[in-house]
């Protein structure tokens, strides 16, 4: 993705799993550059295969592209926020991998919705009619309008208000407000058919239970299901989120800040059994998919663990850390899995578990944290510290890592060794 390796200090900072600003800036800028590259790749694909795209889908895509360009000239910050939102990455991945045909056409029209969302958040005057299959109009990262079966909706945005209703102009309308003081083009809404995306307390992280691209079909074995907005207990999620953030602040304030800034969306999954489950999508860094947690410590650990899967996936896209493996590539046993893992899986698991080891190391020394959390952290640190040591030995001895990957693993090893004092303190 990049033509030259990053400053060694950046790679070393990221390898420690610590929330260093230099690493965060590198990942943010790299993520945005990649989104722009993928968007341009989609445009090139459309241009090369114009004859294979249905004319209505092509017109909608091109109208969306022009609107996005217009909005970018007026509010580049808002366009960047829309493009960098986690589910935009999932949409791009789906569109770029879909074969030409009806499915590809359906993905293409989503660009128009992204452009409309950016225009509305950016305060632009808009008067247009958009398709709303099934009477549902998603506004990614904002909410959706449910128009009761109307296939087309008119959007009339002027000054500080936005009215969305039937294409003929009649009937009841959802109304969105663009407060003058709202940061980054924040919208508020109300009225018939409006269903707004809810934020979690104390920041900008959204409880993402609306976006059609929040969960790919057939994810996991068995397949997972995304919780529907109507069935999501927002108060319960908000309470668990607040408790988890408080626990992180008491343990490691920098880590708590990183979670608040880097987790852009929490996607509720339908529970299956009593065990809490967390997951990430490599195409949608910044989104944490999870079932309701059992408590504050459970959610805090899931957020830290999954965030580091996102960080490493983004880094690998920018600076390849390992070579693509095939069926003949070697697999290895690691302490946290029963099935053998390829080197890519070993690296991902080692990185996420090193972040947890770092968290538990600090919990054992933080003043004022609950006693059960300190005891739990000390116990889990012992196990995971050994497991990460075994995984690092595999990585450092592997010939499947790139030169950057070998240096990354070496720096991970240095940080892992620095945590060994945590073990001596508990013996």
PDB file of N, CA and C in Angstrom, residues 180-265:
ATOM      1  N   UNK A 180     -26.387  24.574  14.736  1.00  0.00           N
ATOM      2  CA  UNK A 180     -25.231  25.372  14.356  1.00  0.00           C
ATOM      3  C   UNK A 180     -23.988  24.970  15.144  1.00  0.00           C
ATOM      4  N   UNK A 181     -24.179  24.525  16.383  1.00  0.00           N
ATOM      5  CA  UNK A 181     -23.046  24.201  17.244  1.00  0.00           C
ATOM      6  C   UNK A 181     -22.633  22.736  17.178  1.00  0.00           C
ATOM      7  N   UNK A 182     -23.318  21.921  16.366  1.00  0.00           N
ATOM      8  CA  UNK A 182     -23.032  20.482  16.345  1.00  0.00           C
ATOM      9  C   UNK A 182     -21.666  20.216  15.726  1.00  0.00           C
ATOM     10  N   UNK A 183     -20.866  19.341  16.339  1.00  0.00           N
ATOM     11  CA  UNK A 183     -19.549  19.025  15.786  1.00  0.00           C
ATOM     12  C   UNK A 183     -19.643  18.103  14.582  1.00  0.00           C
ATOM     13  N   UNK A 184     -18.745  18.313  13.615  1.00  0.00           N
ATOM     14  CA  UNK A 184     -18.602  17.417  12.457  1.00  0.00           C
ATOM     15  C   UNK A 184     -19.925  17.124  11.759  1.00  0.00           C
ATOM     16  N   UNK A 185     -20.804  18.153  11.674  1.00  0.00           N
ATOM     17  CA  UNK A 185     -22.032  17.968  10.930  1.00  0.00           C
ATOM     18  C   UNK A 185     -23.027  17.028  11.563  1.00  0.00           C
ATOM     19  N   UNK A 186     -23.103  17.004  12.883  1.00  0.00           N
ATOM     20  CA  UNK A 186     -24.033  16.107  13.562  1.00  0.00           C
ATOM     21  C   UNK A 186     -25.474  16.508  13.243  1.00  0.00           C
ATOM     22  N   UNK A 187     -26.317  15.499  13.000  1.00  0.00           N
ATOM     23  CA  UNK A 187     -27.728  15.721  12.712  1.00  0.00           C
ATOM     24  C   UNK A 187     -28.568  15.168  13.848  1.00  0.00           C
ATOM     25  N   UNK A 188     -29.667  15.827  14.142  1.00  0.00           N
ATOM     26  CA  UNK A 188     -30.673  15.288  15.048  1.00  0.00           C
ATOM     27  C   UNK A 188     -31.974  15.181  14.266  1.00  0.00           C
ATOM     28  N   UNK A 189     -32.846  14.269  14.683  1.00  0.00           N
ATOM     29  CA  UNK A 189     -34.047  14.057  13.898  1.00  0.00           C
ATOM     30  C   UNK A 189     -35.264  13.731  14.706  1.00  0.00           C
ATOM     31  N   UNK A 190     -36.407  13.733  14.032  1.00  0.00           N
ATOM     32  CA  UNK A 190     -37.679  13.394  14.643  1.00  0.00           C
ATOM     33  C   UNK A 190     -38.741  13.300  13.567  1.00  0.00           C
ATOM     34  N   UNK A 191     -39.947  13.109  13.998  1.00  0.00           N
ATOM     35  CA  UNK A 191     -41.046  13.041  13.058  1.00  0.00           C
ATOM     36  C   UNK A 191     -41.350  11.622  12.625  1.00  0.00           C
ATOM     37  N   UNK A 192     -42.453  11.454  11.883  1.00  0.00           N
ATOM     38  CA  UNK A 192     -42.894  10.114  11.476  1.00  0.00           C
ATOM     39  C   UNK A 192     -41.839   9.399  10.636  1.00  0.00           C
ATOM     40  N   UNK A 193     -41.559   8.165  11.001  1.00  0.00           N
ATOM     41  CA  UNK A 193     -40.658   7.357  10.211  1.00  0.00           C
ATOM     42  C   UNK A 193     -39.183   7.538  10.490  1.00  0.00           C
ATOM     43  N   UNK A 194     -38.817   8.489  11.356  1.00  0.00           N
ATOM     44  CA  UNK A 194     -37.402   8.699  11.619  1.00  0.00           C
ATOM     45  C   UNK A 194     -36.908   7.726  12.694  1.00  0.00           C
ATOM     46  N   UNK A 195     -35.764   7.094  12.416  1.00  0.00           N
ATOM     47  CA  UNK A 195     -35.139   6.172  13.352  1.00  0.00           C
ATOM     48  C   UNK A 195     -33.668   6.559  13.426  1.00  0.00           C
ATOM     49  N   UNK A 196     -33.278   7.253  14.476  1.00  0.00           N
ATOM     50  CA  UNK A 196     -31.929   7.782  14.584  1.00  0.00           C
ATOM     51  C   UNK A 196     -30.962   6.790  15.207  1.00  0.00           C
ATOM     52  N   UNK A 197     -29.732   6.829  14.717  1.00  0.00           N
ATOM     53  CA  UNK A 197     -28.675   6.018  15.311  1.00  0.00           C
ATOM     54  C   UNK A 197     -28.294   6.627  16.659  1.00  0.00           C
ATOM     55  N   UNK A 198     -28.129   5.777  17.663  1.00  0.00           N
ATOM     56  CA  UNK A 198     -27.874   6.259  19.014  1.00  0.00           C
ATOM     57  C   UNK A 198     -26.386   6.192  19.335  1.00  0.00           C
ATOM     58  N   UNK A 199     -25.917   7.222  20.046  1.00  0.00           N
ATOM     59  CA  UNK A 199     -24.525   7.250  20.470  1.00  0.00           C
ATOM     60  C   UNK A 199     -24.405   6.665  21.869  1.00  0.00           C
ATOM     61  N   UNK A 200     -23.227   6.131  22.165  1.00  0.00           N
ATOM     62  CA  UNK A 200     -22.937   5.666  23.514  1.00  0.00           C
ATOM     63  C   UNK A 200     -22.403   6.829  24.330  1.00  0.00           C
ATOM     64  N   UNK A 201     -22.573   6.807  25.642  1.00  0.00           N
ATOM     65  CA  UNK A 201     -22.263   7.987  26.463  1.00  0.00           C
ATOM     66  C   UNK A 201     -20.789   8.373  26.428  1.00  0.00           C
ATOM     67  N   UNK A 202     -20.565   9.684  26.534  1.00  0.00           N
ATOM     68  CA  UNK A 202     -19.221  10.194  26.760  1.00  0.00           C
ATOM     69  C   UNK A 202     -18.343  10.301  25.543  1.00  0.00           C
ATOM     70  N   UNK A 203     -18.910  10.334  24.344  1.00  0.00           N
ATOM     71  CA  UNK A 203     -18.071  10.435  23.163  1.00  0.00           C
ATOM     72  C   UNK A 203     -18.875  10.334  21.887  1.00  0.00           C
ATOM     73  N   UNK A 204     -18.233   9.887  20.825  1.00  0.00           N
ATOM     74  CA  UNK A 204     -18.873   9.832  19.513  1.00  0.00           C
ATOM     75  C   UNK A 204     -19.105   8.402  19.026  1.00  0.00           C
ATOM     76  N   UNK A 205     -18.824   7.399  19.851  1.00  0.00           N
ATOM     77  CA  UNK A 205     -19.031   6.012  19.445  1.00  0.00           C
ATOM     78  C   UNK A 205     -20.519   5.734  19.280  1.00  0.00           C
ATOM     79  N   UNK A 206     -20.883   5.146  18.160  1.00  0.00           N
ATOM     80  CA  UNK A 206     -22.284   4.864  17.873  1.00  0.00           C
ATOM     81  C   UNK A 206     -22.626   3.418  18.195  1.00  0.00           C
ATOM     82  N   UNK A 207     -23.832   3.199  18.649  1.00  0.00           N
ATOM     83  CA  UNK A 207     -24.362   1.842  18.782  1.00  0.00           C
ATOM     84  C   UNK A 207     -24.995   1.523  17.440  1.00  0.00           C
ATOM     85  N   UNK A 208     -24.231   0.853  16.578  1.00  0.00           N
ATOM     86  CA  UNK A 208     -24.614   0.683  15.173  1.00  0.00           C
ATOM     87  C   UNK A 208     -25.525  -0.528  14.988  1.00  0.00           C
ATOM     88  N   UNK A 209     -26.834  -0.249  14.988  1.00  0.00           N
ATOM     89  CA  UNK A 209     -27.818  -1.315  14.796  1.00  0.00           C
ATOM     90  C   UNK A 209     -28.762  -1.008  13.642  1.00  0.00           C
ATOM     91  N   UNK A 210     -28.292  -0.187  12.680  1.00  0.00           N
ATOM     92  CA  UNK A 210     -29.130   0.206  11.555  1.00  0.00           C
ATOM     93  C   UNK A 210     -28.497  -0.026  10.196  1.00  0.00           C
ATOM     94  N   UNK A 211     -27.217   0.152  10.069  1.00  0.00           N
ATOM     95  CA  UNK A 211     -26.572   0.157   8.754  1.00  0.00           C
ATOM     96  C   UNK A 211     -26.696  -1.212   8.082  1.00  0.00           C
ATOM     97  N   UNK A 212     -27.107  -1.244   6.814  1.00  0.00           N
ATOM     98  CA  UNK A 212     -27.253  -2.542   6.127  1.00  0.00           C
ATOM     99  C   UNK A 212     -25.921  -3.264   5.926  1.00  0.00           C
ATOM    100  N   UNK A 213     -24.795  -2.558   6.062  1.00  0.00           N
ATOM    101  CA  UNK A 213     -23.486  -3.179   5.873  1.00  0.00           C
ATOM    102  C   UNK A 213     -22.761  -3.436   7.193  1.00  0.00           C
ATOM    103  N   UNK A 214     -23.485  -3.399   8.301  1.00  0.00           N
ATOM    104  CA  UNK A 214     -22.809  -3.566   9.593  1.00  0.00           C
ATOM    105  C   UNK A 214     -22.327  -4.987   9.841  1.00  0.00           C
ATOM    106  N   UNK A 215     -22.908  -5.961   9.145  1.00  0.00           N
ATOM    107  CA  UNK A 215     -22.504  -7.357   9.309  1.00  0.00           C
ATOM    108  C   UNK A 215     -22.638  -8.074   7.978  1.00  0.00           C
ATOM    109  N   UNK A 216     -21.537  -8.643   7.462  1.00  0.00           N
ATOM    110  CA  UNK A 216     -21.645  -9.384   6.193  1.00  0.00           C
ATOM    111  C   UNK A 216     -22.523 -10.622   6.373  1.00  0.00           C
ATOM    112  N   UNK A 217     -23.167 -11.069   5.314  1.00  0.00           N
ATOM    113  CA  UNK A 217     -23.957 -12.305   5.421  1.00  0.00           C
ATOM    114  C   UNK A 217     -23.060 -13.499   5.695  1.00  0.00           C
ATOM    115  N   UNK A 218     -23.574 -14.429   6.469  1.00  0.00           N
ATOM    116  CA  UNK A 218     -22.874 -15.699   6.738  1.00  0.00           C
ATOM    117  C   UNK A 218     -21.533 -15.496   7.416  1.00  0.00           C
ATOM    118  N   UNK A 219     -21.441 -14.509   8.318  1.00  0.00           N
ATOM    119  CA  UNK A 219     -20.194 -14.312   9.047  1.00  0.00           C
ATOM    120  C   UNK A 219     -20.099 -15.316  10.188  1.00  0.00           C
ATOM    121  N   UNK A 220     -19.017 -16.035  10.243  1.00  0.00           N
ATOM    122  CA  UNK A 220     -18.782 -16.969  11.334  1.00  0.00           C
ATOM    123  C   UNK A 220     -19.391 -18.333  11.076  1.00  0.00           C
ATOM    124  N   UNK A 221     -18.974 -19.289  11.876  1.00  0.00           N
ATOM    125  CA  UNK A 221     -19.502 -20.655  11.821  1.00  0.00           C
ATOM    126  C   UNK A 221     -19.885 -21.066  13.249  1.00  0.00           C
ATOM    127  N   UNK A 222     -21.168 -21.196  13.565  1.00  0.00           N
ATOM    128  CA  UNK A 222     -22.317 -20.894  12.700  1.00  0.00           C
ATOM    129  C   UNK A 222     -22.450 -19.393  12.484  1.00  0.00           C
ATOM    130  N   UNK A 223     -23.241 -19.030  11.476  1.00  0.00           N
ATOM    131  CA  UNK A 223     -23.361 -17.630  11.085  1.00  0.00           C
ATOM    132  C   UNK A 223     -23.938 -16.795  12.219  1.00  0.00           C
ATOM    133  N   UNK A 224     -23.379 -15.618  12.382  1.00  0.00           N
ATOM    134  CA  UNK A 224     -23.859 -14.655  13.372  1.00  0.00           C
ATOM    135  C   UNK A 224     -24.951 -13.779  12.778  1.00  0.00           C
ATOM    136  N   UNK A 225     -25.773 -13.206  13.646  1.00  0.00           N
ATOM    137  CA  UNK A 225     -26.839 -12.304  13.211  1.00  0.00           C
ATOM    138  C   UNK A 225     -26.700 -10.981  13.948  1.00  0.00           C
ATOM    139  N   UNK A 226     -26.885  -9.883  13.227  1.00  0.00           N
ATOM    140  CA  UNK A 226     -26.858  -8.565  13.847  1.00  0.00           C
ATOM    141  C   UNK A 226     -28.187  -8.294  14.530  1.00  0.00           C
ATOM    142  N   UNK A 227     -28.132  -7.732  15.717  1.00  0.00           N
ATOM    143  CA  UNK A 227     -29.355  -7.386  16.438  1.00  0.00           C
ATOM    144  C   UNK A 227     -30.079  -6.255  15.720  1.00  0.00           C
ATOM    145  N   UNK A 228     -31.389  -6.328  15.667  1.00  0.00           N
ATOM    146  CA  UNK A 228     -32.184  -5.280  15.048  1.00  0.00           C
ATOM    147  C   UNK A 228     -32.344  -4.108  16.004  1.00  0.00           C
ATOM    148  N   UNK A 229     -32.505  -2.930  15.424  1.00  0.00           N
ATOM    149  CA  UNK A 229     -32.644  -1.714  16.222  1.00  0.00           C
ATOM    150  C   UNK A 229     -33.774  -1.825  17.240  1.00  0.00           C
ATOM    151  N   UNK A 230     -34.890  -2.397  16.817  1.00  0.00           N
ATOM    152  CA  UNK A 230     -36.050  -2.472  17.704  1.00  0.00           C
ATOM    153  C   UNK A 230     -35.810  -3.396  18.886  1.00  0.00           C
ATOM    154  N   UNK A 231     -34.876  -4.323  18.740  1.00  0.00           N
ATOM    155  CA  UNK A 231     -34.618  -5.301  19.798  1.00  0.00           C
ATOM    156  C   UNK A 231     -33.375  -4.977  20.623  1.00  0.00           C
ATOM    157  N   UNK A 232     -32.726  -3.860  20.331  1.00  0.00           N
ATOM    158  CA  UNK A 232     -31.491  -3.503  21.027  1.00  0.00           C
ATOM    159  C   UNK A 232     -31.806  -2.711  22.284  1.00  0.00           C
ATOM    160  N   UNK A 233     -31.302  -3.180  23.397  1.00  0.00           N
ATOM    161  CA  UNK A 233     -31.488  -2.506  24.681  1.00  0.00           C
ATOM    162  C   UNK A 233     -30.431  -1.406  24.814  1.00  0.00           C
ATOM    163  N   UNK A 234     -30.785  -0.213  24.332  1.00  0.00           N
ATOM    164  CA  UNK A 234     -29.806   0.876  24.323  1.00  0.00           C
ATOM    165  C   UNK A 234     -29.367   1.239  25.727  1.00  0.00           C
ATOM    166  N   UNK A 235     -30.302   1.282  26.664  1.00  0.00           N
ATOM    167  CA  UNK A 235     -29.941   1.635  28.042  1.00  0.00           C
ATOM    168  C   UNK A 235     -28.969   0.622  28.634  1.00  0.00           C
ATOM    169  N   UNK A 236     -29.193  -0.665  28.332  1.00  0.00           N
ATOM    170  CA  UNK A 236     -28.282  -1.690  28.819  1.00  0.00           C
ATOM    171  C   UNK A 236     -26.901  -1.557  28.223  1.00  0.00           C
ATOM    172  N   UNK A 237     -26.826  -1.322  26.915  1.00  0.00           N
ATOM    173  CA  UNK A 237     -25.532  -1.133  26.267  1.00  0.00           C
ATOM    174  C   UNK A 237     -24.835   0.112  26.799  1.00  0.00           C
ATOM    175  N   UNK A 238     -25.600   1.190  26.975  1.00  0.00           N
ATOM    176  CA  UNK A 238     -25.005   2.427  27.477  1.00  0.00           C
ATOM    177  C   UNK A 238     -24.445   2.242  28.878  1.00  0.00           C
ATOM    178  N   UNK A 239     -25.166   1.502  29.707  1.00  0.00           N
ATOM    179  CA  UNK A 239     -24.684   1.256  31.066  1.00  0.00           C
ATOM    180  C   UNK A 239     -23.422   0.417  31.084  1.00  0.00           C
ATOM    181  N   UNK A 240     -23.382  -0.640  30.269  1.00  0.00           N
ATOM    182  CA  UNK A 240     -22.182  -1.479  30.219  1.00  0.00           C
ATOM    183  C   UNK A 240     -20.996  -0.723  29.645  1.00  0.00           C
ATOM    184  N   UNK A 241     -21.249   0.080  28.617  1.00  0.00           N
ATOM    185  CA  UNK A 241     -20.192   0.898  28.007  1.00  0.00           C
ATOM    186  C   UNK A 241     -19.619   1.872  29.033  1.00  0.00           C
ATOM    187  N   UNK A 242     -20.483   2.542  29.776  1.00  0.00           N
ATOM    188  CA  UNK A 242     -20.031   3.509  30.784  1.00  0.00           C
ATOM    189  C   UNK A 242     -19.205   2.823  31.867  1.00  0.00           C
ATOM    190  N   UNK A 243     -19.664   1.664  32.317  1.00  0.00           N
ATOM    191  CA  UNK A 243     -18.932   0.933  33.355  1.00  0.00           C
ATOM    192  C   UNK A 243     -17.583   0.443  32.840  1.00  0.00           C
ATOM    193  N   UNK A 244     -17.548  -0.045  31.597  1.00  0.00           N
ATOM    194  CA  UNK A 244     -16.289  -0.522  31.023  1.00  0.00           C
ATOM    195  C   UNK A 244     -15.299   0.615  30.851  1.00  0.00           C
ATOM    196  N   UNK A 245     -15.774   1.773  30.371  1.00  0.00           N
ATOM    197  CA  UNK A 245     -14.877   2.920  30.204  1.00  0.00           C
ATOM    198  C   UNK A 245     -14.350   3.394  31.552  1.00  0.00           C
ATOM    199  N   UNK A 246     -15.195   3.367  32.579  1.00  0.00           N
ATOM    200  CA  UNK A 246     -14.746   3.775  33.908  1.00  0.00           C
ATOM    201  C   UNK A 246     -13.672   2.829  34.434  1.00  0.00           C
ATOM    202  N   UNK A 247     -13.852   1.535  34.199  1.00  0.00           N
ATOM    203  CA  UNK A 247     -12.853   0.564  34.631  1.00  0.00           C
ATOM    204  C   UNK A 247     -11.536   0.773  33.891  1.00  0.00           C
ATOM    205  N   UNK A 248     -11.616   1.048  32.604  1.00  0.00           N
ATOM    206  CA  UNK A 248     -10.405   1.312  31.836  1.00  0.00           C
ATOM    207  C   UNK A 248      -9.715   2.588  32.313  1.00  0.00           C
ATOM    208  N   UNK A 249     -10.481   3.624  32.596  1.00  0.00           N
ATOM    209  CA  UNK A 249      -9.874   4.871  33.078  1.00  0.00           C
ATOM    210  C   UNK A 249      -9.142   4.649  34.394  1.00  0.00           C
ATOM    211  N   UNK A 250      -9.757   3.858  35.287  1.00  0.00           N
ATOM    212  CA  UNK A 250      -9.110   3.595  36.559  1.00  0.00           C
ATOM    213  C   UNK A 250      -7.866   2.745  36.426  1.00  0.00           C
ATOM    214  N   UNK A 251      -7.815   1.934  35.381  1.00  0.00           N
ATOM    215  CA  UNK A 251      -6.685   1.030  35.173  1.00  0.00           C
ATOM    216  C   UNK A 251      -5.595   1.672  34.331  1.00  0.00           C
ATOM    217  N   UNK A 252      -6.007   2.332  33.241  1.00  0.00           N
ATOM    218  CA  UNK A 252      -5.054   2.854  32.256  1.00  0.00           C
ATOM    219  C   UNK A 252      -5.770   3.952  31.473  1.00  0.00           C
ATOM    220  N   UNK A 253      -5.603   5.196  31.913  1.00  0.00           N
ATOM    221  CA  UNK A 253      -6.360   6.297  31.311  1.00  0.00           C
ATOM    222  C   UNK A 253      -6.074   6.431  29.816  1.00  0.00           C
ATOM    223  N   UNK A 254      -4.820   6.247  29.420  1.00  0.00           N
ATOM    224  CA  UNK A 254      -4.489   6.369  27.999  1.00  0.00           C
ATOM    225  C   UNK A 254      -5.224   5.320  27.178  1.00  0.00           C
ATOM    226  N   UNK A 255      -5.341   4.120  27.714  1.00  0.00           N
ATOM    227  CA  UNK A 255      -6.056   3.055  27.015  1.00  0.00           C
ATOM    228  C   UNK A 255      -7.545   3.403  26.895  1.00  0.00           C
ATOM    229  N   UNK A 256      -8.120   3.996  27.924  1.00  0.00           N
ATOM    230  CA  UNK A 256      -9.526   4.387  27.876  1.00  0.00           C
ATOM    231  C   UNK A 256      -9.761   5.449  26.802  1.00  0.00           C
ATOM    232  N   UNK A 257      -8.840   6.399  26.704  1.00  0.00           N
ATOM    233  CA  UNK A 257      -8.958   7.442  25.681  1.00  0.00           C
ATOM    234  C   UNK A 257      -8.865   6.825  24.290  1.00  0.00           C
ATOM    235  N   UNK A 258      -7.949   5.880  24.111  1.00  0.00           N
ATOM    236  CA  UNK A 258      -7.792   5.231  22.813  1.00  0.00           C
ATOM    237  C   UNK A 258      -9.078   4.510  22.406  1.00  0.00           C
ATOM    238  N   UNK A 259      -9.690   3.796  23.323  1.00  0.00           N
ATOM    239  CA  UNK A 259     -10.933   3.091  23.012  1.00  0.00           C
ATOM    240  C   UNK A 259     -12.008   4.082  22.597  1.00  0.00           C
ATOM    241  N   UNK A 260     -12.140   5.185  23.338  1.00  0.00           N
ATOM    242  CA  UNK A 260     -13.159   6.175  23.018  1.00  0.00           C
ATOM    243  C   UNK A 260     -12.962   6.817  21.657  1.00  0.00           C
ATOM    244  N   UNK A 261     -11.705   7.025  21.272  1.00  0.00           N
ATOM    245  CA  UNK A 261     -11.424   7.692  19.999  1.00  0.00           C
ATOM    246  C   UNK A 261     -11.393   6.731  18.814  1.00  0.00           C
ATOM    247  N   UNK A 262     -10.989   5.501  19.038  1.00  0.00           N
ATOM    248  CA  UNK A 262     -10.740   4.585  17.923  1.00  0.00           C
ATOM    249  C   UNK A 262     -11.895   3.640  17.626  1.00  0.00           C
ATOM    250  N   UNK A 263     -12.738   3.370  18.615  1.00  0.00           N
ATOM    251  CA  UNK A 263     -13.907   2.524  18.369  1.00  0.00           C
ATOM    252  C   UNK A 263     -15.031   3.441  17.894  1.00  0.00           C
ATOM    253  N   UNK A 264     -15.255   3.453  16.588  1.00  0.00           N
ATOM    254  CA  UNK A 264     -16.281   4.335  16.037  1.00  0.00           C
ATOM    255  C   UNK A 264     -17.681   3.770  16.131  1.00  0.00           C
ATOM    256  N   UNK A 265     -17.785   2.444  16.226  1.00  0.00           N
ATOM    257  CA  UNK A 265     -19.104   1.812  16.262  1.00  0.00           C
ATOM    258  C   UNK A 265     -19.028   0.506  17.031  1.00  0.00           C
TER     259      UNK A 265
END
